Coordinates of C-alpha atoms in Angstrom, one line a residue:
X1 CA 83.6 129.6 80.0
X2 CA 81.4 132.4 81.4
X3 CA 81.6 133.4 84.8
X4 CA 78.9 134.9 87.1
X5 CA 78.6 138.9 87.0
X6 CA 77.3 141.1 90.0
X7 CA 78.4 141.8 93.1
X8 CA 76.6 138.4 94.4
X9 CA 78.6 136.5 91.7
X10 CA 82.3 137.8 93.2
X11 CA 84.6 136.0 95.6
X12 CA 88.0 138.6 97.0
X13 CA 91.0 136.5 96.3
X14 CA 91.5 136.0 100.2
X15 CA 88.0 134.2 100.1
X16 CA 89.3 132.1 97.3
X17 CA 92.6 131.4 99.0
X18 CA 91.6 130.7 102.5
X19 CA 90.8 126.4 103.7
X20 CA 87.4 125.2 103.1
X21 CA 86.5 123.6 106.4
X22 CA 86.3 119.8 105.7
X23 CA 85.1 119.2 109.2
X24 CA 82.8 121.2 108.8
X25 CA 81.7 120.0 105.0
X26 CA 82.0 116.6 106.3
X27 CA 80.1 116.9 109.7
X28 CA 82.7 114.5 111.4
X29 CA 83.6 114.4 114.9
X30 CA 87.3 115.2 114.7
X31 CA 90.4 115.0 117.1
X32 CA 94.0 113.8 117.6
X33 CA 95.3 111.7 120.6
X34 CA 97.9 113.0 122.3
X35 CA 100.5 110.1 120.6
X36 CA 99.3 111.8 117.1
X37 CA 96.6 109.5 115.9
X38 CA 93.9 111.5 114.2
X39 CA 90.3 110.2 114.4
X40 CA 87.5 110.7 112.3
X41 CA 84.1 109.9 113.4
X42 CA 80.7 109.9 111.7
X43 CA 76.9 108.7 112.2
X44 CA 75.3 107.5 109.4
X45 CA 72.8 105.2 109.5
X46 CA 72.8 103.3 105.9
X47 CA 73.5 100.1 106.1
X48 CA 71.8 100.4 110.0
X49 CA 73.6 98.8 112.6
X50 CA 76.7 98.8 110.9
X51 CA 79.8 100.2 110.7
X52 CA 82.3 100.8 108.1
X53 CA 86.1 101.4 110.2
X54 CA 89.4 101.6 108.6
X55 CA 93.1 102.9 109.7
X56 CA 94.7 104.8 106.9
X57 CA 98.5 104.9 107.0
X58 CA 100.4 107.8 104.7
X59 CA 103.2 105.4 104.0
X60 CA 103.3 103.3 100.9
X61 CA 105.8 102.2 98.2
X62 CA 106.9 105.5 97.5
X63 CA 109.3 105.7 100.6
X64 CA 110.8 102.3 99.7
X65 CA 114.7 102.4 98.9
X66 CA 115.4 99.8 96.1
X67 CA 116.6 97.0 98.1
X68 CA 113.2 97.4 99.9
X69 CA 111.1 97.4 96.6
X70 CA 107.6 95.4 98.2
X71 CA 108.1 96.4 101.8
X72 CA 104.8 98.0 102.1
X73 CA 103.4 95.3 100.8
X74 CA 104.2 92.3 102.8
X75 CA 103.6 94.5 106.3
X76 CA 100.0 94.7 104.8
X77 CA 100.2 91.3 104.5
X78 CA 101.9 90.8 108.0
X79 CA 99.2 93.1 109.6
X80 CA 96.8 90.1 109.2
X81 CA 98.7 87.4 111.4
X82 CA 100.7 88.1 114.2
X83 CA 101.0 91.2 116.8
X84 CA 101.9 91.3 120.7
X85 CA 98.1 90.9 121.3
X86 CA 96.6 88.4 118.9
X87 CA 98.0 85.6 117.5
X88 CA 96.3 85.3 114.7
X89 CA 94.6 88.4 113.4
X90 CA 92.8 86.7 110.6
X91 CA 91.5 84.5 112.5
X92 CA 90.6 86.2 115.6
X93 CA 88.4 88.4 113.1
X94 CA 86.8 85.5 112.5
X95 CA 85.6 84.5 115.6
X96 CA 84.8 87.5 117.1
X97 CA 81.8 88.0 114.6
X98 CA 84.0 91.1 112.1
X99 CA 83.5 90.1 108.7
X100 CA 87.1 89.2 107.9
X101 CA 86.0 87.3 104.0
X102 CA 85.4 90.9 103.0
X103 CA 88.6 92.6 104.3
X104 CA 90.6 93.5 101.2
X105 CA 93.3 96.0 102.7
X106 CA 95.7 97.9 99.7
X107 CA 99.2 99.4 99.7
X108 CA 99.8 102.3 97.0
X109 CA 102.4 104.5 96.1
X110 CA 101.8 106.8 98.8
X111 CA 99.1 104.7 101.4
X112 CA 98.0 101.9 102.9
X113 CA 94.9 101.5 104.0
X114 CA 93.7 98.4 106.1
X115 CA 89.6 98.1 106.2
X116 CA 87.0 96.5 108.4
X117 CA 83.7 96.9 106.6
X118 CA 80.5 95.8 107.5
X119 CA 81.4 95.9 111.2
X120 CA 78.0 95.0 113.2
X121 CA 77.1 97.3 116.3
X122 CA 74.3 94.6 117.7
X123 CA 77.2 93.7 120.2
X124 CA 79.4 96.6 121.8
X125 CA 81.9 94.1 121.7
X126 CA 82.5 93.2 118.1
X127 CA 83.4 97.1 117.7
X128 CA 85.7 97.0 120.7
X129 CA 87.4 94.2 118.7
X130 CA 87.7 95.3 115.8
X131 CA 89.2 99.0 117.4
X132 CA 91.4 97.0 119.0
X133 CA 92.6 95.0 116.3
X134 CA 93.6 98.1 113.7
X135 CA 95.5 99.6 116.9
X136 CA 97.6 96.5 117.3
X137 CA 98.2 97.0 113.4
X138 CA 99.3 100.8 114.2
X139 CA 102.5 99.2 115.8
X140 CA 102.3 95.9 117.4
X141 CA 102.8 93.7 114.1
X142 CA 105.1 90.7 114.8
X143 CA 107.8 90.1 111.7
X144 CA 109.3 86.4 112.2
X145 CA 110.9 84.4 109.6
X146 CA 107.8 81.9 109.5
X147 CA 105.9 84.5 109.2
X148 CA 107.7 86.5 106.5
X149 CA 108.2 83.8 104.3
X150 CA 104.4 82.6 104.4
X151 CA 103.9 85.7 102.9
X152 CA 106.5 85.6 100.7
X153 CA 105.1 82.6 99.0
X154 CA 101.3 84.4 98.5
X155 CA 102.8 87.3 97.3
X156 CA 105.1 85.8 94.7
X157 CA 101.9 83.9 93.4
X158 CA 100.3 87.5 92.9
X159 CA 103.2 89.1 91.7
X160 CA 102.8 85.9 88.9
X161 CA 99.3 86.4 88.2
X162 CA 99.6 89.9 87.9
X163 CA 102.4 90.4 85.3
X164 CA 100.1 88.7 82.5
X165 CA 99.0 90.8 79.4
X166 CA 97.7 93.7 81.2
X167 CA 100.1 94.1 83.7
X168 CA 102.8 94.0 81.7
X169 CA 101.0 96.9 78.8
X170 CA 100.1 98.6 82.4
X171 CA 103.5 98.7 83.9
X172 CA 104.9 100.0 79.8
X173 CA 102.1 102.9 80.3
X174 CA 103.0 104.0 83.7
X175 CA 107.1 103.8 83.0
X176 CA 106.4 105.6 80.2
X177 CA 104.3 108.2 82.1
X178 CA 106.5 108.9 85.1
X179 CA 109.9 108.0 83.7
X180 CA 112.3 110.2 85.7
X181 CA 110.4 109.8 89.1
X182 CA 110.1 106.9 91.6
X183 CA 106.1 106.6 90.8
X184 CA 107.7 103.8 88.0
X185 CA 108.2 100.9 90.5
X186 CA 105.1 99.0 91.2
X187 CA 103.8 98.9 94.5
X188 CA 103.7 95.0 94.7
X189 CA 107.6 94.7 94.8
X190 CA 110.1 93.3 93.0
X191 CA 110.1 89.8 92.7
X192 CA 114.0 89.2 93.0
X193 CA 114.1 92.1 96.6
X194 CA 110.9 89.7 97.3
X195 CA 113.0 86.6 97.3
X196 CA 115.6 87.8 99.3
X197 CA 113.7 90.1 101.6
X198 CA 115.1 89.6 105.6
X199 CA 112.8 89.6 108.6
X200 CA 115.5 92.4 109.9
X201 CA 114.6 94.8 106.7
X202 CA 110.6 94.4 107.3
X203 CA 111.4 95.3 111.0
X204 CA 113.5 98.6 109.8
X205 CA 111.0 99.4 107.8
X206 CA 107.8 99.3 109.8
X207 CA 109.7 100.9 112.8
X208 CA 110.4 103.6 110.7
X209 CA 107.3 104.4 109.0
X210 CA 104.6 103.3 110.9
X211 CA 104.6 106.3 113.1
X212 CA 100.9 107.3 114.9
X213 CA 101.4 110.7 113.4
X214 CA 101.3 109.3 110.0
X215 CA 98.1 107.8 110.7
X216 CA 93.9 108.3 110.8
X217 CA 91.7 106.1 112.0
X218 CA 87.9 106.5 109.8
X219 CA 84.6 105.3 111.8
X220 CA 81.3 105.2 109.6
X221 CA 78.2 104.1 111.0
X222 CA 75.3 103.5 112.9
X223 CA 76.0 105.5 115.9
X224 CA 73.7 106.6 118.8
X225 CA 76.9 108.2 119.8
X226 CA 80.2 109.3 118.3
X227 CA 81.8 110.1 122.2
X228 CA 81.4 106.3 122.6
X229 CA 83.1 105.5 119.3
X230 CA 86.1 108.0 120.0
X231 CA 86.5 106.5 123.8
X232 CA 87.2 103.4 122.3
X233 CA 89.8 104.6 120.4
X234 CA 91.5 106.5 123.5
X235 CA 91.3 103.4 125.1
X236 CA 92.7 101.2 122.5
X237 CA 95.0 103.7 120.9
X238 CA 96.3 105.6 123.8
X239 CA 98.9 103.4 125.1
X240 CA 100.4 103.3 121.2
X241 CA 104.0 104.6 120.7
X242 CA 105.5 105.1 118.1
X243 CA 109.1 104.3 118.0
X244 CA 111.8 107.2 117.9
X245 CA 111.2 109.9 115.5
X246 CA 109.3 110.7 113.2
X247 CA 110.7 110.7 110.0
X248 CA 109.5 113.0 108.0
X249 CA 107.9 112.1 104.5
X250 CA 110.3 112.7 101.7
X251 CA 108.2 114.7 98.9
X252 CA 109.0 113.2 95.6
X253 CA 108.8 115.1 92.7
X254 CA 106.4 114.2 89.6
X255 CA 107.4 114.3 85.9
X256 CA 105.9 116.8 83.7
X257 CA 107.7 116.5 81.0
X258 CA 108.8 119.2 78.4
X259 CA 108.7 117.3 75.1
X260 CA 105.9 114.3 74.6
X261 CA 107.5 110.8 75.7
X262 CA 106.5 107.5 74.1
X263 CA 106.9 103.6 74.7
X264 CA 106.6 101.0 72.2
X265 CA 106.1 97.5 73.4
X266 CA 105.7 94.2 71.6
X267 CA 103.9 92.0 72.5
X268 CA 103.7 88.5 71.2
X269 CA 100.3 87.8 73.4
X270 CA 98.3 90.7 71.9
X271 CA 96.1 89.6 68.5
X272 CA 95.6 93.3 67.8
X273 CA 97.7 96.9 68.5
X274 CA 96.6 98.9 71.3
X275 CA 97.2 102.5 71.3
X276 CA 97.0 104.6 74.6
X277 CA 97.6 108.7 74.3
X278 CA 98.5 110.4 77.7
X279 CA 98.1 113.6 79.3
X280 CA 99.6 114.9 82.5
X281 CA 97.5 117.9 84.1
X282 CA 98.3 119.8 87.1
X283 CA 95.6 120.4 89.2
X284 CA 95.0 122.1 93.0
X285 CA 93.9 120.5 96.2
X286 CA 90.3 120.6 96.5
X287 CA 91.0 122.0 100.2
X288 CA 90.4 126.0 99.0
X289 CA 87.6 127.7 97.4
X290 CA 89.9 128.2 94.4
X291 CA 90.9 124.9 94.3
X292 CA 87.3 123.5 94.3
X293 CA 86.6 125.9 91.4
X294 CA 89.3 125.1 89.4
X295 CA 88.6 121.1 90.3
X296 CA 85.3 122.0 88.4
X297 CA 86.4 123.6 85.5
X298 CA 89.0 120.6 85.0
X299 CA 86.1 118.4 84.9
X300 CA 83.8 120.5 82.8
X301 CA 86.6 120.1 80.3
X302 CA 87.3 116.4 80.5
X303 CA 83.6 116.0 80.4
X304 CA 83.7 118.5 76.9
X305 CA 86.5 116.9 75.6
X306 CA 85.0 113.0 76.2
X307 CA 81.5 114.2 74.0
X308 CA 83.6 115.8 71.5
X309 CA 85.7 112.5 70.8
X310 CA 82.5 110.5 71.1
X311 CA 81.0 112.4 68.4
X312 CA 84.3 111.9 66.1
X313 CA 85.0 108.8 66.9
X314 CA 81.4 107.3 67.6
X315 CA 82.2 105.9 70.9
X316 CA 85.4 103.9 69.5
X317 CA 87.6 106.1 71.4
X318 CA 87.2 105.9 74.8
X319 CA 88.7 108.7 77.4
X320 CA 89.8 107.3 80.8
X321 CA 90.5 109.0 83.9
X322 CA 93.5 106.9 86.0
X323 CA 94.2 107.0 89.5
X324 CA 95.4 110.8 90.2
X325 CA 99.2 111.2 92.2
X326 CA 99.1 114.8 93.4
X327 CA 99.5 117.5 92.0
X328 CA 99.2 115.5 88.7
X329 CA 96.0 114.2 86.8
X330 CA 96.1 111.7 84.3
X331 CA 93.7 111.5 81.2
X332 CA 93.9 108.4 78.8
X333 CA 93.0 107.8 75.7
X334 CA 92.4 104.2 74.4
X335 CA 91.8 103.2 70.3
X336 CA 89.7 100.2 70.1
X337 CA 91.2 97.5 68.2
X338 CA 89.3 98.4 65.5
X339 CA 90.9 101.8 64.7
X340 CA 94.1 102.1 62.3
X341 CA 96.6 103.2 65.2
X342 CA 98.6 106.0 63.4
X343 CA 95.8 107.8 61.1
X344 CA 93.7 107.9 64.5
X345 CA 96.6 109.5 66.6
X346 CA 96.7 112.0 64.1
X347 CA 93.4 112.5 64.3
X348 CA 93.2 113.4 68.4
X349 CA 96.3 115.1 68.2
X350 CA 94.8 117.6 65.3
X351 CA 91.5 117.8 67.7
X352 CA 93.1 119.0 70.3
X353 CA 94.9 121.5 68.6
X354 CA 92.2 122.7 67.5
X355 CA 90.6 122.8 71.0
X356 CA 93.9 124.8 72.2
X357 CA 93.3 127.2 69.6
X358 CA 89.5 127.8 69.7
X359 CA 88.2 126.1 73.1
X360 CA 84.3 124.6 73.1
X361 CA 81.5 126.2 71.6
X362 CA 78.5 127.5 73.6
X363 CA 76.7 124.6 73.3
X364 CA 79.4 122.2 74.3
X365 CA 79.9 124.4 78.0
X366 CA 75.9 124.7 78.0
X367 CA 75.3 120.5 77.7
X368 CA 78.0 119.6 79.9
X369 CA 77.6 122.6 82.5
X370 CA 73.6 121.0 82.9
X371 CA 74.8 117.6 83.0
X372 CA 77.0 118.0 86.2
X373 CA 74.4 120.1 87.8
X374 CA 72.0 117.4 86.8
X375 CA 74.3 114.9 88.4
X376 CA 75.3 117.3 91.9
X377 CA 71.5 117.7 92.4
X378 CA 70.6 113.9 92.2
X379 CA 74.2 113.3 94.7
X380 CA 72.6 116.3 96.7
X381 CA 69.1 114.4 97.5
X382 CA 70.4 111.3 98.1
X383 CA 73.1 112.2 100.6
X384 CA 71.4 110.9 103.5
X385 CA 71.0 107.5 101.8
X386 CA 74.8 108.1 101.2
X387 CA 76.5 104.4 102.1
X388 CA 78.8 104.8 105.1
X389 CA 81.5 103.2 103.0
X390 CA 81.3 106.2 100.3
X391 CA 81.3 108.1 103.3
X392 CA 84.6 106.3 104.8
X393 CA 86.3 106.5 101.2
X394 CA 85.7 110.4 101.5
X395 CA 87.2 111.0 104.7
X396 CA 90.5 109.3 103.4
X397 CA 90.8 111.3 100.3
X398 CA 90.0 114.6 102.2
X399 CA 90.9 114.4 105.6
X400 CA 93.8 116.8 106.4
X401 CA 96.4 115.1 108.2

């Protein structure tokens, strides 16, 4: 891919090295309490009078041991119905005019993330709430028995309804893909630690993890003010301790494997084969200027190498980009049903062979080089219509703490 020439065109390799200033990129009003909390804290007026508020915890299922396998789970659960202050979260939400139908919080590998969207800022006081409520989450959550094994019963149901079809081709996929590293074991649990999980082991858990440090809290919205947003979360976070600690977060390593890996799995379900090819990519953080250039090349060449297959394989092979684990990227490719598996593999596998040895042509770099700058352009004029949602989901995936 060319590069630009000219003294205007060059970057010193300490320029290239140095932190891109997200606070600055980002325009949020930034701190951390005194306890560790960090805050982030925007104005942005799409949808108006609203807010879009969320507490992001670096914990997921990754630090679970196995006799703990769901842990992170059921504590998201948990956050939702008792803490010292409330009762019932849920249903305190409820009445206190916070949108709690909407609320879909998620655990993952390496985060959980509890969301209040669509918060509304006509009364000061539904805000104050709804501040309060994700502080009680940051340490107050209750673990009782009753409580536990309500739980227990809703998230046995899910891990049924999950582990149909897909979730069992899904699970082969990702065992397949990080065999050798805890990224195998799904963040829902297992369903025999599930059955036998103790109120005591929760407890452990949560007391261990859930440290302020670990945690952000991500205000969106509507603001006259941000001082008045980040008072509230002095005043509702301030008093949080975290119990003794912290632990630090293990760092787990990620499989790149030397030699290709496969999984075959039947299937008596499926009415026709499914083939899925693979590839693990390291890539940078996007938090240097290097990083955010070679973030760009990475997707110039996805975005090559998706045309070129459409082209082949007219649209019947489709290129998927999963859910990234840092440092690693993850392209898929999936045969439709229609495709004869093996002559097909052979097919991709020969393409990018030949893409190793001879890269794009001119006119490959050229389309897809003016189709991103197409698409940044059109993202560019419409960032002030920018939903504070997309704006929240930013903040989480490049906040910096």
């Amino acid at each position: 891919m060319a590069s630009s020439s000219g003294e205007a065109g060059k970057v010193s390799s300490s320029a290239e090295a140095g932190p891109l200033d997200i606070d600055e990129l980002l325009g949020a009003d930034h701190g951390r309490l005194d306890n560790g909390l960090h805050y982030y804290v925007k104005t942005n007026s799409t949808p108006e009078m609203t807010e879009y508020l969320c507490l992001v915890v670096k914990i997921g299922s990754i630090v679970e041991d196995e006799d703990e396998y769901g842990v992170a789970h059921v504590i998201e659960h948990l956050a939702y119905g008792e803490t010292s202050k409330y009762k019932n979260v849920f249903e305190f939400l409820r009445t206190s005019g916070v949108e709690s139908g909407v609320i879909h919080a998620r655990t993952s590998h390496d985060s959980t993330i509890y969301p209040l969207p669509d918060v509304s800022l006509k009364n000061p006081e539904v805000l104050c709430n709804a501040i309060s409520v994700l502080a009680e989450i940051s340490t107050e959550i209750q673990v009782s028995a009753e409580g536990l094994d309500k739980e227990r019963g809703i998230i046995l149901d899910e891990h049924r309804t999950t582990w149909d079809l897909d979730g069992r081709m899904s699970d082969a996929f990702w065992t397949a893909v990080m065999d050798g590293s805890k990224y195998t074991h799904v963040s829902i649990g297992s369903e025999k630690v599930l059955r036998n999980l103790s109120p005591k082991t929760v407890k452990e858990f949560y007391g261990k993890w859930y440290q302020l440090c670990n945690m952000a809290v991500v205000a969106v919205g509507d603001f006259s003010d941000t001082k008045n947003v980040v008072d509230l979360i002095r005043i509702h976070f301030g008093s949080k301790v975290s119990p003794p600690g912290p632990h630090p977060i293990p760092e787990y390593p990620l499989p790149f494997h030397n030699v290709p890996h496969f999984s075959c799995l039947v299937e008596p379900e499926s009415d026709e084969p499914a083939v899925m090819i693979a590839f693990k990519m390291l890539v940078d953080e996007y938090k240097t200027l290097k990083g955010f250039r070679d973030m760009l090349v990475h997707l110039m060449f996805l975005s090559a190498l998706k045309r070129r297959f459409d082209v082949i394989f007219h649209a019947r092979c489709h290129l998927v980009w999963e859910d990234s684990v840092h440092p690693m990227d993850i392209c898929k490719i999936v045969l439709s049903e229609q495709m004869e598996p093996i002559e097909t593999v052979e097919s991709i596998l020969l393409e990018i062979a030949r893409i190793r040895l001879h890269g794009f042509t001119e006119w490959e770099v050229s389309d897809v080089r003016a189709s991103l700058m197409s698409a940044f352009e059109t993202a560019y004029s419409k960032r002030k219509g920018m939903d504070s949602k997309s704006l929240c989901n930013q903040y989480i995936e490049f906040a910096d703490f």
